[in-house]
mmCIF file of C-alpha atoms in Angstrom:
data_model
loop_
_atom_site.group_PDB
_atom_site.id
_atom_site.type_symbol
_atom_site.label_atom_id
_atom_site.label_comp_id
_atom_site.label_asym_id
_atom_site.label_seq_id
_atom_site.Cartn_x
_atom_site.Cartn_y
_atom_site.Cartn_z
ATOM 1 C CA MET X 9 -45.838 -1.420 -46.651
ATOM 2 C CA SER X 10 -47.227 -4.870 -45.988
ATOM 3 C CA ALA X 11 -47.049 -7.389 -48.812
ATOM 4 C CA HIS X 12 -50.805 -7.965 -48.950
ATOM 5 C CA CYS X 13 -53.222 -7.348 -51.843
ATOM 6 C CA GLN X 14 -56.528 -5.705 -50.944
ATOM 7 C CA LEU X 15 -58.439 -7.237 -53.871
ATOM 8 C CA THR X 16 -57.127 -10.796 -54.187
ATOM 9 C CA GLY X 17 -55.805 -11.261 -50.642
ATOM 10 C CA THR X 18 -52.434 -12.443 -51.942
ATOM 11 C CA LYS X 19 -49.844 -12.706 -49.161
ATOM 12 C CA PRO X 20 -46.195 -13.782 -49.057
ATOM 13 C CA GLY X 21 -45.401 -17.456 -49.436
ATOM 14 C CA PHE X 22 -42.606 -19.123 -47.530
ATOM 15 C CA GLY X 23 -40.091 -21.736 -48.572
ATOM 16 C CA ASN X 24 -36.404 -22.527 -48.752
ATOM 17 C CA THR X 25 -33.461 -21.323 -50.760
ATOM 18 C CA ILE X 26 -31.419 -24.361 -51.686
ATOM 19 C CA SER X 27 -27.732 -23.725 -52.315
ATOM 20 C CA HIS X 28 -25.434 -25.683 -54.612
ATOM 21 C CA SER X 29 -24.341 -27.775 -51.628
ATOM 22 C CA HIS X 30 -28.048 -28.379 -50.905
ATOM 23 C CA ARG X 31 -28.115 -26.427 -47.652
ATOM 24 C CA ARG X 32 -31.549 -24.939 -47.003
ATOM 25 C CA THR X 33 -32.253 -21.490 -45.611
ATOM 26 C CA SER X 34 -35.632 -19.861 -45.117
ATOM 27 C CA ARG X 35 -36.863 -17.346 -47.621
ATOM 28 C CA ARG X 36 -39.996 -15.419 -48.430
ATOM 29 C CA PHE X 37 -41.739 -15.164 -51.812
ATOM 30 C CA ASP X 38 -43.315 -11.694 -51.857
ATOM 31 C CA PRO X 39 -46.114 -10.866 -54.304
ATOM 32 C CA ASN X 40 -45.532 -7.928 -56.648
ATOM 33 C CA ILE X 41 -47.393 -5.291 -54.616
ATOM 34 C CA GLN X 42 -47.966 -1.772 -55.978
ATOM 35 C CA ARG X 43 -49.812 1.253 -54.584
ATOM 36 C CA LYS X 44 -52.192 2.640 -57.175
ATOM 37 C CA ARG X 45 -54.577 5.574 -57.148
ATOM 38 C CA TYR X 46 -57.975 5.278 -58.858
ATOM 39 C CA TRP X 47 -60.784 7.771 -59.443
ATOM 40 C CA LEU X 48 -64.035 6.490 -57.947
ATOM 41 C CA PRO X 49 -66.813 8.268 -59.892
ATOM 42 C CA SER X 50 -69.680 7.117 -57.633
ATOM 43 C CA GLU X 51 -68.112 8.844 -54.614
ATOM 44 C CA GLY X 52 -66.421 11.673 -56.535
ATOM 45 C CA ARG X 53 -63.005 11.051 -55.005
ATOM 46 C CA HIS X 54 -59.715 9.245 -55.477
ATOM 47 C CA ILE X 55 -58.868 6.074 -53.576
ATOM 48 C CA ARG X 56 -55.436 4.578 -53.061
ATOM 49 C CA LEU X 57 -55.249 0.787 -53.118
ATOM 50 C CA THR X 58 -52.456 -1.663 -52.352
ATOM 51 C CA LEU X 59 -52.706 -4.221 -55.146
ATOM 52 C CA SER X 60 -50.796 -7.047 -56.746
ATOM 53 C CA THR X 61 -50.111 -6.662 -60.459
ATOM 54 C CA LYS X 62 -52.623 -9.441 -61.138
ATOM 55 C CA ALA X 63 -55.278 -7.411 -59.292
ATOM 56 C CA ILE X 64 -54.424 -4.319 -61.368
ATOM 57 C CA ARG X 65 -55.150 -6.341 -64.517
ATOM 58 C CA THR X 66 -58.377 -7.585 -62.909
ATOM 59 C CA ILE X 67 -59.488 -3.989 -62.275
ATOM 60 C CA ASP X 68 -58.728 -3.143 -65.909
ATOM 61 C CA SER X 69 -61.063 -5.989 -66.837
ATOM 62 C CA ILE X 70 -63.993 -5.651 -64.377
ATOM 63 C CA GLY X 71 -63.802 -1.931 -63.572
ATOM 64 C CA ILE X 72 -63.015 -0.014 -60.411
ATOM 65 C CA GLU X 73 -66.621 0.051 -59.102
ATOM 66 C CA ALA X 74 -66.920 -3.761 -59.152
ATOM 67 C CA ALA X 75 -63.443 -4.121 -57.639
ATOM 68 C CA VAL X 76 -64.271 -1.768 -54.750
ATOM 69 C CA ALA X 77 -67.498 -3.704 -54.163
ATOM 70 C CA ARG X 78 -65.451 -6.949 -53.915
ATOM 71 C CA ILE X 79 -62.964 -5.359 -51.509
ATOM 72 C CA ARG X 80 -65.758 -4.080 -49.267
ATOM 73 C CA ALA X 81 -67.531 -7.464 -49.414
ATOM 74 C CA ARG X 82 -64.345 -9.107 -48.080
ATOM 75 C CA GLY X 83 -64.453 -6.638 -45.181
ATOM 76 C CA GLY X 84 -61.634 -4.465 -46.489
ATOM 77 C CA LYS X 85 -61.376 -0.714 -46.441
ATOM 78 C CA ALA X 86 -61.551 1.050 -49.816
#
């Protein structure tokens, strides 16, 4: 599963892990990605989205219909 949010577009960030001796090694900061299933009343079916936890809270706020409209406006598949 790719670490990419369909609603917000959040992707992994990259940086360094710095040890006690101050040696630096590459690391990746992954967003908290979850797969969630929603009922889409306008189409009468379920859809499965790959979302960050922030996007899940956004859907709770704006509703699934508005969220799907945003995803499709960005050119995503929902």
